[in-house]
PDB file of C-alpha atoms in Angstrom:
ATOM      1  CA  MET R   1    -106.832 -46.340-209.732  1.00  0.00           C
ATOM      2  CA  ASN R   2    -107.975 -48.216-206.518  1.00  0.00           C
ATOM      3  CA  LYS R   3    -111.339 -49.421-206.263  1.00  0.00           C
ATOM      4  CA  ILE R   4    -111.242 -50.589-203.286  1.00  0.00           C
ATOM      5  CA  ALA R   5    -112.629 -48.012-200.130  1.00  0.00           C
ATOM      6  CA  ASN R   6    -110.957 -48.319-196.866  1.00  0.00           C
ATOM      7  CA  LYS R   7    -114.302 -49.097-195.494  1.00  0.00           C
ATOM      8  CA  GLN R   8    -113.827 -52.287-197.240  1.00  0.00           C
ATOM      9  CA  ALA R   9    -110.255 -53.002-195.806  1.00  0.00           C
ATOM     10  CA  ILE R  10    -112.116 -52.674-192.490  1.00  0.00           C
ATOM     11  CA  CYS R  11    -114.149 -55.017-193.273  1.00  0.00           C
ATOM     12  CA  ASP R  12    -111.667 -57.424-195.407  1.00  0.00           C
ATOM     13  CA  VAL R  13    -109.428 -57.465-191.606  1.00  0.00           C
ATOM     14  CA  LEU R  14    -112.411 -58.658-189.448  1.00  0.00           C
ATOM     15  CA  LEU R  15    -113.304 -61.458-191.971  1.00  0.00           C
ATOM     16  CA  GLN R  16    -110.087 -62.815-192.578  1.00  0.00           C
ATOM     17  CA  GLU R  17    -108.893 -62.288-188.201  1.00  0.00           C
ATOM     18  CA  SER R  18    -112.964 -62.833-186.779  1.00  0.00           C
ATOM     19  CA  GLU R  19    -112.609 -66.839-188.137  1.00  0.00           C
ATOM     20  CA  HIS R  20    -109.467 -68.064-185.501  1.00  0.00           C
ATOM     21  CA  ASP R  21    -111.231 -64.953-183.318  1.00  0.00           C
ATOM     22  CA  GLN R  22    -114.986 -65.422-181.802  1.00  0.00           C
ATOM     23  CA  ASP R  23    -114.656 -62.031-180.243  1.00  0.00           C
ATOM     24  CA  ILE R  24    -114.908 -60.086-182.856  1.00  0.00           C
ATOM     25  CA  VAL R  25    -118.214 -58.343-183.376  1.00  0.00           C
ATOM     26  CA  VAL R  26    -119.674 -56.099-185.850  1.00  0.00           C
ATOM     27  CA  LEU R  27    -122.898 -53.831-185.365  1.00  0.00           C
ATOM     28  CA  CYS R  28    -124.291 -51.442-187.069  1.00  0.00           C
ATOM     29  CA  SER R  29    -126.937 -49.183-187.104  1.00  0.00           C
ATOM     30  CA  ASP R  30    -128.787 -50.188-190.682  1.00  0.00           C
ATOM     31  CA  SER R  31    -125.524 -49.242-191.368  1.00  0.00           C
ATOM     32  CA  ARG R  32    -124.376 -53.107-192.796  1.00  0.00           C
ATOM     33  CA  GLY R  33    -124.155 -51.843-196.583  1.00  0.00           C
ATOM     34  CA  SER R  34    -123.272 -48.569-196.495  1.00  0.00           C
ATOM     35  CA  GLY R  35    -120.651 -49.921-194.218  1.00  0.00           C
ATOM     36  CA  SER R  36    -119.356 -52.224-196.926  1.00  0.00           C
ATOM     37  CA  MET R  37    -120.062 -55.066-193.686  1.00  0.00           C
ATOM     38  CA  THR R  38    -122.571 -57.183-195.572  1.00  0.00           C
ATOM     39  CA  PRO R  39    -119.936 -59.637-196.275  1.00  0.00           C
ATOM     40  CA  PHE R  40    -119.322 -60.074-192.477  1.00  0.00           C
ATOM     41  CA  VAL R  41    -122.490 -60.139-192.047  1.00  0.00           C
ATOM     42  CA  GLU R  42    -123.599 -62.814-194.339  1.00  0.00           C
ATOM     43  CA  GLN R  43    -120.129 -65.266-193.177  1.00  0.00           C
ATOM     44  CA  ARG R  44    -120.577 -64.269-189.471  1.00  0.00           C
ATOM     45  CA  PRO R  45    -124.220 -63.724-188.513  1.00  0.00           C
ATOM     46  CA  LYS R  46    -123.610 -65.258-185.468  1.00  0.00           C
ATOM     47  CA  GLN R  47    -120.614 -62.625-184.377  1.00  0.00           C
ATOM     48  CA  PHE R  48    -123.035 -59.331-186.041  1.00  0.00           C
ATOM     49  CA  VAL R  49    -126.055 -57.382-184.331  1.00  0.00           C
ATOM     50  CA  GLU R  50    -128.638 -55.361-186.335  1.00  0.00           C
ATOM     51  CA  THR R  51    -129.541 -52.087-183.691  1.00  0.00           C
ATOM     52  CA  GLY R  52    -131.581 -50.398-186.813  1.00  0.00           C
ATOM     53  CA  ILE R  53    -131.419 -46.447-187.011  1.00  0.00           C
ATOM     54  CA  ALA R  54    -130.430 -46.101-182.754  1.00  0.00           C
ATOM     55  CA  GLU R  55    -126.826 -45.044-182.766  1.00  0.00           C
ATOM     56  CA  GLN R  56    -127.269 -44.560-179.189  1.00  0.00           C
ATOM     57  CA  ASN R  57    -128.392 -48.296-178.017  1.00  0.00           C
ATOM     58  CA  LEU R  58    -125.680 -48.867-180.872  1.00  0.00           C
ATOM     59  CA  VAL R  59    -122.801 -48.050-179.047  1.00  0.00           C
ATOM     60  CA  THR R  60    -124.184 -48.375-175.656  1.00  0.00           C
ATOM     61  CA  ILE R  61    -124.797 -52.014-176.546  1.00  0.00           C
ATOM     62  CA  SER R  62    -121.145 -52.370-178.069  1.00  0.00           C
ATOM     63  CA  ALA R  63    -119.898 -51.138-174.865  1.00  0.00           C
ATOM     64  CA  GLY R  64    -121.970 -53.848-172.589  1.00  0.00           C
ATOM     65  CA  LEU R  65    -120.221 -56.700-175.160  1.00  0.00           C
ATOM     66  CA  ALA R  66    -117.315 -55.049-174.697  1.00  0.00           C
ATOM     67  CA  LYS R  67    -117.197 -55.599-170.944  1.00  0.00           C
ATOM     68  CA  CYS R  68    -118.218 -58.527-171.168  1.00  0.00           C
ATOM     69  CA  GLY R  69    -114.987 -59.361-173.074  1.00  0.00           C
ATOM     70  CA  LYS R  70    -116.302 -58.893-176.593  1.00  0.00           C
ATOM     71  CA  LYS R  71    -113.251 -56.603-179.426  1.00  0.00           C
ATOM     72  CA  SER R  72    -117.201 -54.913-180.387  1.00  0.00           C
ATOM     73  CA  PHE R  73    -116.440 -52.581-183.507  1.00  0.00           C
ATOM     74  CA  ALA R  74    -119.456 -49.978-184.178  1.00  0.00           C
ATOM     75  CA  VAL R  75    -120.114 -49.385-187.718  1.00  0.00           C
ATOM     76  CA  SER R  76    -122.559 -45.635-187.892  1.00  0.00           C
ATOM     77  CA  PRO R  77    -121.795 -43.160-190.500  1.00  0.00           C
ATOM     78  CA  ALA R  78    -119.878 -40.259-189.290  1.00  0.00           C
ATOM     79  CA  CYS R  79    -122.074 -37.256-189.041  1.00  0.00           C
ATOM     80  CA  PHE R  80    -124.286 -39.112-186.415  1.00  0.00           C
ATOM     81  CA  LEU R  81    -122.133 -41.679-184.778  1.00  0.00           C
ATOM     82  CA  SER R  82    -120.302 -38.238-183.639  1.00  0.00           C
ATOM     83  CA  THR R  83    -123.387 -36.811-182.410  1.00  0.00           C
ATOM     84  CA  ARG R  84    -125.773 -38.201-181.535  1.00  0.00           C
ATOM     85  CA  SER R  85    -124.677 -40.548-179.423  1.00  0.00           C
ATOM     86  CA  MET R  86    -121.279 -38.230-177.828  1.00  0.00           C
ATOM     87  CA  GLU R  87    -122.692 -38.702-174.433  1.00  0.00           C
ATOM     88  CA  GLN R  88    -122.480 -42.687-175.025  1.00  0.00           C
ATOM     89  CA  ALA R  89    -119.262 -42.757-175.902  1.00  0.00           C
ATOM     90  CA  LYS R  90    -118.165 -41.110-174.145  1.00  0.00           C
ATOM     91  CA  VAL R  91    -119.928 -42.394-170.364  1.00  0.00           C
ATOM     92  CA  ASP R  92    -120.269 -45.642-171.478  1.00  0.00           C
ATOM     93  CA  VAL R  93    -116.906 -46.704-173.859  1.00  0.00           C
ATOM     94  CA  ALA R  94    -113.985 -43.721-172.649  1.00  0.00           C
ATOM     95  CA  TYR R  95    -115.027 -43.483-169.003  1.00  0.00           C
ATOM     96  CA  ASN R  96    -114.820 -47.482-168.598  1.00  0.00           C
ATOM     97  CA  HIS R  97    -112.363 -48.083-170.814  1.00  0.00           C
ATOM     98  CA  ALA R  98    -114.871 -50.131-173.115  1.00  0.00           C
ATOM     99  CA  ASN R  99    -113.248 -52.381-176.005  1.00  0.00           C
ATOM    100  CA  VAL R 100    -114.925 -50.375-178.492  1.00  0.00           C
ATOM    101  CA  LYS R 101    -113.935 -49.136-181.341  1.00  0.00           C
ATOM    102  CA  LEU R 102    -116.506 -46.116-183.197  1.00  0.00           C
ATOM    103  CA  ILE R 103    -116.102 -47.005-187.124  1.00  0.00           C
ATOM    104  CA  GLY R 104    -117.449 -43.637-188.736  1.00  0.00           C
ATOM    105  CA  ILE R 105    -117.978 -44.487-192.318  1.00  0.00           C
ATOM    106  CA  SER R 106    -118.584 -41.848-195.062  1.00  0.00           C
ATOM    107  CA  GLY R 107    -116.689 -39.361-192.542  1.00  0.00           C
ATOM    108  CA  GLY R 108    -116.425 -35.661-193.844  1.00  0.00           C
ATOM    109  CA  VAL R 109    -118.003 -34.645-196.665  1.00  0.00           C
ATOM    110  CA  SER R 110    -118.959 -37.945-198.429  1.00  0.00           C
ATOM    111  CA  TYR R 111    -122.112 -37.011-198.929  1.00  0.00           C
ATOM    112  CA  GLY R 112    -122.099 -34.725-200.969  1.00  0.00           C
ATOM    113  CA  ALA R 113    -125.118 -33.292-201.947  1.00  0.00           C
ATOM    114  CA  LEU R 114    -127.009 -34.308-198.973  1.00  0.00           C
ATOM    115  CA  GLY R 115    -125.594 -31.500-197.361  1.00  0.00           C
ATOM    116  CA  LEU R 116    -125.085 -30.587-193.610  1.00  0.00           C
ATOM    117  CA  THR R 117    -127.012 -32.841-192.295  1.00  0.00           C
ATOM    118  CA  HIS R 118    -124.725 -35.356-193.596  1.00  0.00           C
ATOM    119  CA  HIS R 119    -121.374 -33.748-193.214  1.00  0.00           C
ATOM    120  CA  SER R 120    -119.651 -34.546-190.402  1.00  0.00           C
ATOM    121  CA  THR R 121    -116.521 -31.662-190.096  1.00  0.00           C
ATOM    122  CA  ASN R 122    -116.405 -31.215-187.140  1.00  0.00           C
ATOM    123  CA  ASP R 123    -116.291 -35.291-185.334  1.00  0.00           C
ATOM    124  CA  ILE R 124    -112.332 -35.025-184.470  1.00  0.00           C
ATOM    125  CA  ALA R 125    -112.835 -32.187-182.579  1.00  0.00           C
ATOM    126  CA  ALA R 126    -115.715 -33.396-180.907  1.00  0.00           C
ATOM    127  CA  MET R 127    -114.276 -37.094-180.150  1.00  0.00           C
ATOM    128  CA  ALA R 128    -110.704 -35.704-179.562  1.00  0.00           C
ATOM    129  CA  SER R 129    -112.747 -33.727-176.574  1.00  0.00           C
ATOM    130  CA  ILE R 130    -113.306 -37.189-175.036  1.00  0.00           C
ATOM    131  CA  VAL R 131    -111.442 -38.294-172.116  1.00  0.00           C
ATOM    132  CA  ASN R 132    -110.121 -41.372-172.686  1.00  0.00           C
ATOM    133  CA  MET R 133    -110.986 -41.856-176.750  1.00  0.00           C
ATOM    134  CA  ARG R 134    -108.501 -41.965-179.266  1.00  0.00           C
ATOM    135  CA  VAL R 135    -109.112 -40.179-182.649  1.00  0.00           C
ATOM    136  CA  TYR R 136    -107.828 -41.523-186.243  1.00  0.00           C
ATOM    137  CA  LEU R 137    -108.298 -40.911-190.190  1.00  0.00           C
ATOM    138  CA  PRO R 138    -105.497 -43.295-192.421  1.00  0.00           C
ATOM    139  CA  SER R 139    -105.308 -41.740-195.255  1.00  0.00           C
ATOM    140  CA  ASP R 140    -105.862 -45.271-197.855  1.00  0.00           C
ATOM    141  CA  ARG R 141    -106.811 -48.570-197.852  1.00  0.00           C
ATOM    142  CA  LEU R 142    -103.291 -49.761-196.887  1.00  0.00           C
ATOM    143  CA  GLN R 143    -102.817 -47.553-194.308  1.00  0.00           C
ATOM    144  CA  THR R 144    -106.300 -48.748-192.677  1.00  0.00           C
ATOM    145  CA  GLU R 145    -105.582 -52.300-193.077  1.00  0.00           C
ATOM    146  CA  CYS R 146    -102.939 -51.982-191.187  1.00  0.00           C
ATOM    147  CA  LEU R 147    -104.246 -49.294-188.169  1.00  0.00           C
ATOM    148  CA  ILE R 148    -107.191 -51.838-187.755  1.00  0.00           C
ATOM    149  CA  ARG R 149    -104.486 -55.206-187.249  1.00  0.00           C
ATOM    150  CA  ALA R 150    -102.882 -52.723-184.613  1.00  0.00           C
ATOM    151  CA  LEU R 151    -106.599 -51.085-182.373  1.00  0.00           C
ATOM    152  CA  LEU R 152    -107.006 -55.571-182.859  1.00  0.00           C
ATOM    153  CA  LYS R 153    -104.431 -56.105-180.587  1.00  0.00           C
ATOM    154  CA  ASP R 154    -105.259 -53.322-177.268  1.00  0.00           C
ATOM    155  CA  GLY R 155    -108.715 -53.254-174.934  1.00  0.00           C
ATOM    156  CA  GLU R 156    -109.051 -49.076-175.320  1.00  0.00           C
ATOM    157  CA  PRO R 157    -111.606 -47.643-176.892  1.00  0.00           C
ATOM    158  CA  ALA R 158    -111.103 -45.450-180.525  1.00  0.00           C
ATOM    159  CA  TYR R 159    -112.756 -43.378-183.222  1.00  0.00           C
ATOM    160  CA  ILE R 160    -111.873 -44.268-186.392  1.00  0.00           C
ATOM    161  CA  ARG R 161    -113.135 -42.189-189.892  1.00  0.00           C
ATOM    162  CA  VAL R 162    -113.431 -43.595-193.478  1.00  0.00           C
ATOM    163  CA  GLY R 163    -115.247 -41.996-196.469  1.00  0.00           C
ATOM    164  CA  ARG R 164    -117.043 -43.486-198.605  1.00  0.00           C
ATOM    165  CA  ASN R 165    -115.517 -43.916-201.877  1.00  0.00           C
ATOM    166  CA  ALA R 166    -112.162 -45.542-202.879  1.00  0.00           C
ATOM    167  CA  VAL R 167    -109.009 -42.874-202.425  1.00  0.00           C
ATOM    168  CA  GLU R 168    -106.140 -43.215-204.418  1.00  0.00           C
ATOM    169  CA  ASP R 169    -103.609 -45.374-202.541  1.00  0.00           C
ATOM    170  CA  VAL R 170    -100.961 -43.591-201.382  1.00  0.00           C
ATOM    171  CA  TYR R 171     -98.761 -46.517-200.874  1.00  0.00           C
ATOM    172  CA  GLU R 172     -97.089 -49.554-202.005  1.00  0.00           C
ATOM    173  CA  GLU R 173     -98.671 -52.814-201.287  1.00  0.00           C
ATOM    174  CA  GLY R 174     -95.990 -54.554-198.530  1.00  0.00           C
ATOM    175  CA  LYS R 175     -94.835 -51.198-198.183  1.00  0.00           C
ATOM    176  CA  VAL R 176     -96.740 -49.536-195.191  1.00  0.00           C
ATOM    177  CA  PRO R 177     -94.309 -47.897-192.843  1.00  0.00           C
ATOM    178  CA  PHE R 178     -96.759 -47.957-190.302  1.00  0.00           C
ATOM    179  CA  THR R 179     -96.422 -47.201-186.300  1.00  0.00           C
ATOM    180  CA  LEU R 180     -99.271 -46.959-184.157  1.00  0.00           C
ATOM    181  CA  ASN R 181     -99.475 -43.713-182.823  1.00  0.00           C
ATOM    182  CA  LYS R 182     -96.940 -42.118-184.766  1.00  0.00           C
ATOM    183  CA  ALA R 183     -96.910 -39.867-188.396  1.00  0.00           C
ATOM    184  CA  THR R 184     -95.655 -41.190-191.616  1.00  0.00           C
ATOM    185  CA  LEU R 185     -93.048 -39.963-193.539  1.00  0.00           C
ATOM    186  CA  LEU R 186     -93.462 -39.387-196.776  1.00  0.00           C
ATOM    187  CA  ARG R 187     -91.143 -37.807-198.060  1.00  0.00           C
ATOM    188  CA  ASP R 188     -88.384 -34.758-196.295  1.00  0.00           C
ATOM    189  CA  GLY R 189     -87.925 -31.394-196.480  1.00  0.00           C
ATOM    190  CA  THR R 190     -86.123 -28.410-195.558  1.00  0.00           C
ATOM    191  CA  ASP R 191     -87.806 -25.286-196.619  1.00  0.00           C
ATOM    192  CA  VAL R 192     -92.454 -26.344-195.297  1.00  0.00           C
ATOM    193  CA  THR R 193     -93.782 -28.892-193.757  1.00  0.00           C
ATOM    194  CA  ILE R 194     -97.136 -30.281-194.732  1.00  0.00           C
ATOM    195  CA  ILE R 195     -99.472 -31.854-192.688  1.00  0.00           C
ATOM    196  CA  ALA R 196    -102.226 -33.777-193.671  1.00  0.00           C
ATOM    197  CA  CYS R 197    -104.916 -36.081-192.470  1.00  0.00           C
ATOM    198  CA  GLY R 198    -107.309 -38.905-193.756  1.00  0.00           C
ATOM    199  CA  GLU R 199    -108.668 -38.563-197.864  1.00  0.00           C
ATOM    200  CA  MET R 200    -106.078 -35.219-197.860  1.00  0.00           C
ATOM    201  CA  VAL R 201    -102.959 -37.395-197.533  1.00  0.00           C
ATOM    202  CA  SER R 202    -103.385 -38.260-201.539  1.00  0.00           C
ATOM    203  CA  ALA R 203    -103.685 -34.501-202.000  1.00  0.00           C
ATOM    204  CA  ALA R 204    -100.439 -32.989-199.590  1.00  0.00           C
ATOM    205  CA  LYS R 205     -98.659 -35.754-201.081  1.00  0.00           C
ATOM    206  CA  GLN R 206     -98.878 -34.144-204.670  1.00  0.00           C
ATOM    207  CA  ALA R 207     -98.350 -31.145-204.025  1.00  0.00           C
ATOM    208  CA  GLY R 208     -94.915 -31.900-202.058  1.00  0.00           C
ATOM    209  CA  GLU R 209     -94.423 -33.123-205.451  1.00  0.00           C
ATOM    210  CA  LEU R 210     -95.671 -29.460-207.313  1.00  0.00           C
ATOM    211  CA  LEU R 211     -92.963 -27.785-205.123  1.00  0.00           C
ATOM    212  CA  GLU R 212     -90.286 -29.868-206.130  1.00  0.00           C
ATOM    213  CA  GLN R 213     -90.989 -28.802-209.222  1.00  0.00           C
ATOM    214  CA  LYS R 214     -91.231 -25.238-208.006  1.00  0.00           C
ATOM    215  CA  GLY R 215     -87.283 -25.424-206.611  1.00  0.00           C
ATOM    216  CA  VAL R 216     -89.053 -26.222-202.879  1.00  0.00           C
ATOM    217  CA  SER R 217     -88.615 -28.497-200.456  1.00  0.00           C
ATOM    218  CA  ALA R 218     -91.412 -29.991-199.083  1.00  0.00           C
ATOM    219  CA  ARG R 219     -92.078 -32.255-196.080  1.00  0.00           C
ATOM    220  CA  VAL R 220     -95.004 -33.961-195.677  1.00  0.00           C
ATOM    221  CA  LEU R 221     -96.363 -36.463-193.284  1.00  0.00           C
ATOM    222  CA  ASP R 222     -99.335 -38.327-192.619  1.00  0.00           C
ATOM    223  CA  MET R 223    -100.804 -37.576-189.729  1.00  0.00           C
ATOM    224  CA  TYR R 224    -102.987 -39.896-189.400  1.00  0.00           C
ATOM    225  CA  CYS R 225    -103.392 -40.129-185.460  1.00  0.00           C
ATOM    226  CA  LEU R 226    -105.558 -37.075-184.398  1.00  0.00           C
ATOM    227  CA  LYS R 227    -105.508 -37.993-180.502  1.00  0.00           C
ATOM    228  CA  PRO R 228    -102.799 -39.232-179.978  1.00  0.00           C
ATOM    229  CA  ILE R 229    -101.138 -37.004-181.801  1.00  0.00           C
ATOM    230  CA  ASP R 230     -97.470 -37.136-182.655  1.00  0.00           C
ATOM    231  CA  ARG R 231     -95.774 -34.304-181.108  1.00  0.00           C
ATOM    232  CA  GLU R 232     -92.378 -35.203-181.829  1.00  0.00           C
ATOM    233  CA  SER R 233     -92.904 -34.997-185.246  1.00  0.00           C
ATOM    234  CA  VAL R 234     -94.814 -31.754-185.087  1.00  0.00           C
ATOM    235  CA  LEU R 235     -91.893 -30.183-183.014  1.00  0.00           C
ATOM    236  CA  LYS R 236     -89.068 -31.354-185.456  1.00  0.00           C
ATOM    237  CA  ALA R 237     -91.016 -29.990-188.754  1.00  0.00           C
ATOM    238  CA  ALA R 238     -91.377 -26.364-186.576  1.00  0.00           C
ATOM    239  CA  ARG R 239     -87.507 -26.607-185.815  1.00  0.00           C
ATOM    240  CA  GLU R 240     -86.379 -27.774-189.255  1.00  0.00           C
ATOM    241  CA  THR R 241     -88.553 -26.159-192.080  1.00  0.00           C
ATOM    242  CA  ARG R 242     -89.284 -22.921-192.445  1.00  0.00           C
ATOM    243  CA  GLY R 243     -93.687 -22.854-191.484  1.00  0.00           C
ATOM    244  CA  ILE R 244     -95.682 -25.275-191.732  1.00  0.00           C
ATOM    245  CA  VAL R 245     -99.350 -26.225-193.344  1.00  0.00           C
ATOM    246  CA  THR R 246    -101.986 -28.093-192.285  1.00  0.00           C
ATOM    247  CA  ILE R 247    -104.403 -29.616-194.085  1.00  0.00           C
ATOM    248  CA  GLU R 248    -108.083 -31.386-193.215  1.00  0.00           C
ATOM    249  CA  GLU R 249    -111.072 -32.014-194.384  1.00  0.00           C
ATOM    250  CA  HIS R 250    -113.101 -30.637-191.271  1.00  0.00           C
ATOM    251  CA  THR R 251    -113.943 -27.235-189.283  1.00  0.00           C
ATOM    252  CA  ALA R 252    -111.510 -25.061-189.217  1.00  0.00           C
ATOM    253  CA  PHE R 253    -112.058 -25.270-184.702  1.00  0.00           C
ATOM    254  CA  GLY R 254    -110.531 -27.959-182.839  1.00  0.00           C
ATOM    255  CA  GLY R 255    -108.509 -30.897-185.642  1.00  0.00           C
ATOM    256  CA  LEU R 256    -104.885 -30.973-187.117  1.00  0.00           C
ATOM    257  CA  GLY R 257    -104.925 -27.231-187.773  1.00  0.00           C
ATOM    258  CA  SER R 258    -106.082 -26.079-184.079  1.00  0.00           C
ATOM    259  CA  MET R 259    -103.894 -29.765-183.117  1.00  0.00           C
ATOM    260  CA  VAL R 260    -100.379 -28.099-184.316  1.00  0.00           C
ATOM    261  CA  SER R 261    -100.821 -24.753-184.030  1.00  0.00           C
ATOM    262  CA  GLN R 262    -101.605 -25.615-179.704  1.00  0.00           C
ATOM    263  CA  ILE R 263     -98.335 -27.572-179.841  1.00  0.00           C
ATOM    264  CA  VAL R 264     -95.460 -25.225-181.872  1.00  0.00           C
ATOM    265  CA  CYS R 265     -96.743 -22.029-179.844  1.00  0.00           C
ATOM    266  CA  ALA R 266     -96.261 -23.470-177.271  1.00  0.00           C
ATOM    267  CA  GLU R 267     -92.593 -24.977-177.921  1.00  0.00           C
ATOM    268  CA  HIS R 268     -91.557 -23.883-181.010  1.00  0.00           C
ATOM    269  CA  PRO R 269     -93.188 -21.291-182.426  1.00  0.00           C
ATOM    270  CA  VAL R 270     -93.274 -21.064-186.469  1.00  0.00           C
ATOM    271  CA  ARG R 271     -95.981 -19.746-189.018  1.00  0.00           C
ATOM    272  CA  VAL R 272     -98.507 -22.458-189.265  1.00  0.00           C
ATOM    273  CA  LYS R 273    -101.328 -22.243-192.337  1.00  0.00           C
ATOM    274  CA  SER R 274    -104.616 -24.384-191.797  1.00  0.00           C
ATOM    275  CA  LEU R 275    -106.443 -24.948-194.759  1.00  0.00           C
ATOM    276  CA  THR R 276    -109.837 -26.805-193.521  1.00  0.00           C
ATOM    277  CA  LEU R 277    -113.906 -26.504-194.689  1.00  0.00           C
ATOM    278  CA  PRO R 278    -115.424 -22.901-193.842  1.00  0.00           C
ATOM    279  CA  ASP R 279    -116.868 -22.125-191.151  1.00  0.00           C
ATOM    280  CA  GLU R 280    -120.591 -22.566-192.766  1.00  0.00           C
ATOM    281  CA  PRO R 281    -122.687 -24.692-194.572  1.00  0.00           C
ATOM    282  CA  VAL R 282    -120.187 -26.212-197.973  1.00  0.00           C
ATOM    283  CA  ILE R 283    -121.359 -26.213-201.650  1.00  0.00           C
ATOM    284  CA  THR R 284    -123.318 -29.130-203.075  1.00  0.00           C
ATOM    285  CA  GLY R 285    -121.774 -31.935-205.199  1.00  0.00           C
ATOM    286  CA  LYS R 286    -119.234 -34.521-205.050  1.00  0.00           C
ATOM    287  CA  SER R 287    -115.708 -34.460-202.906  1.00  0.00           C
ATOM    288  CA  GLN R 288    -113.531 -33.457-205.527  1.00  0.00           C
ATOM    289  CA  GLN R 289    -115.566 -30.903-206.472  1.00  0.00           C
ATOM    290  CA  VAL R 290    -116.088 -29.456-202.836  1.00  0.00           C
ATOM    291  CA  PHE R 291    -111.995 -30.122-202.381  1.00  0.00           C
ATOM    292  CA  ASP R 292    -111.415 -28.114-205.430  1.00  0.00           C
ATOM    293  CA  TYR R 293    -113.826 -25.038-204.547  1.00  0.00           C
ATOM    294  CA  TYR R 294    -112.137 -24.558-201.445  1.00  0.00           C
ATOM    295  CA  GLY R 295    -108.807 -25.397-202.644  1.00  0.00           C
ATOM    296  CA  LEU R 296    -108.670 -28.321-200.969  1.00  0.00           C
ATOM    297  CA  ASN R 297    -106.328 -30.506-203.400  1.00  0.00           C
ATOM    298  CA  ALA R 298    -102.647 -29.829-204.607  1.00  0.00           C
ATOM    299  CA  GLU R 299    -102.618 -26.888-206.125  1.00  0.00           C
ATOM    300  CA  GLY R 300    -103.981 -25.294-203.197  1.00  0.00           C
ATOM    301  CA  ILE R 301    -101.650 -26.780-200.764  1.00  0.00           C
ATOM    302  CA  ALA R 302     -98.526 -26.433-202.995  1.00  0.00           C
ATOM    303  CA  ARG R 303    -100.044 -22.073-203.604  1.00  0.00           C
ATOM    304  CA  ALA R 304    -100.437 -22.344-199.517  1.00  0.00           C
ATOM    305  CA  ALA R 305     -97.159 -23.595-198.981  1.00  0.00           C
ATOM    306  CA  MET R 306     -95.393 -21.082-201.456  1.00  0.00           C
ATOM    307  CA  GLU R 307     -96.803 -18.355-199.543  1.00  0.00           C
ATOM    308  CA  LEU R 308     -96.020 -19.213-196.550  1.00  0.00           C
ATOM    309  CA  ILE R 309     -92.700 -19.366-197.115  1.00  0.00           C
TER     310      ILE R 309
END
């Protein structure tokens, strides 16, 4: 079982790249430990800024540094970064095309028992609604590394949400098919398409295997890029399979399911079933306990796909 969290993968890439790129700067809101950025702080103290628990300042300072030529990475819990500092993300970062990458750590229900105040289940909708803001939810540490390396090469804003704990590898080391802003096809199929993002991709992949045992041919797409979403892959799935199941660690409003449904409804109507968290405070428990309770697991996805077709 992999023991490297996606947030640690981000730190590893930034440490490596900052050795020869002094324009890389990391900023935290008293979140260096929870963001796995302590190694960066210790080894690159002159390329680190601590703002304290002040997310609005975090984002504004990041934007200011970016407009001075720096490559800013603002690391803070997703639940606070996507709500408390939304105005700063909208105006200071996105409106100004500032080279700021907003890293939302411990996303979704990663904080488990801390409840609604610490869950970020509407951040896809919030950040995707901001003009000029891209939104990414990488599925594992290996894809996270590819994403950060790709984003280091451009100067535009982005929001990246990662979970708190290590997740099972979806890909193999050295064998990560990655194209920025293009969904990754994990397996092909003709009966039904499963589209997932973030930590739900591993469950989607497992669901595809379960469906194969039942004689169902399932296509599985890793839609790590929520904005811009890969419309071509969505429409191809709509044309070539009988229906689409989406799964996300997010509310039903404004996330992956909403985006896919909007594309499909407008251009090639097929049935779409969206698996999401409910529009209510979720149960208290660890991430997997929450997922299992609401059917956001391999069995739940496979069942939804069978019902759909």
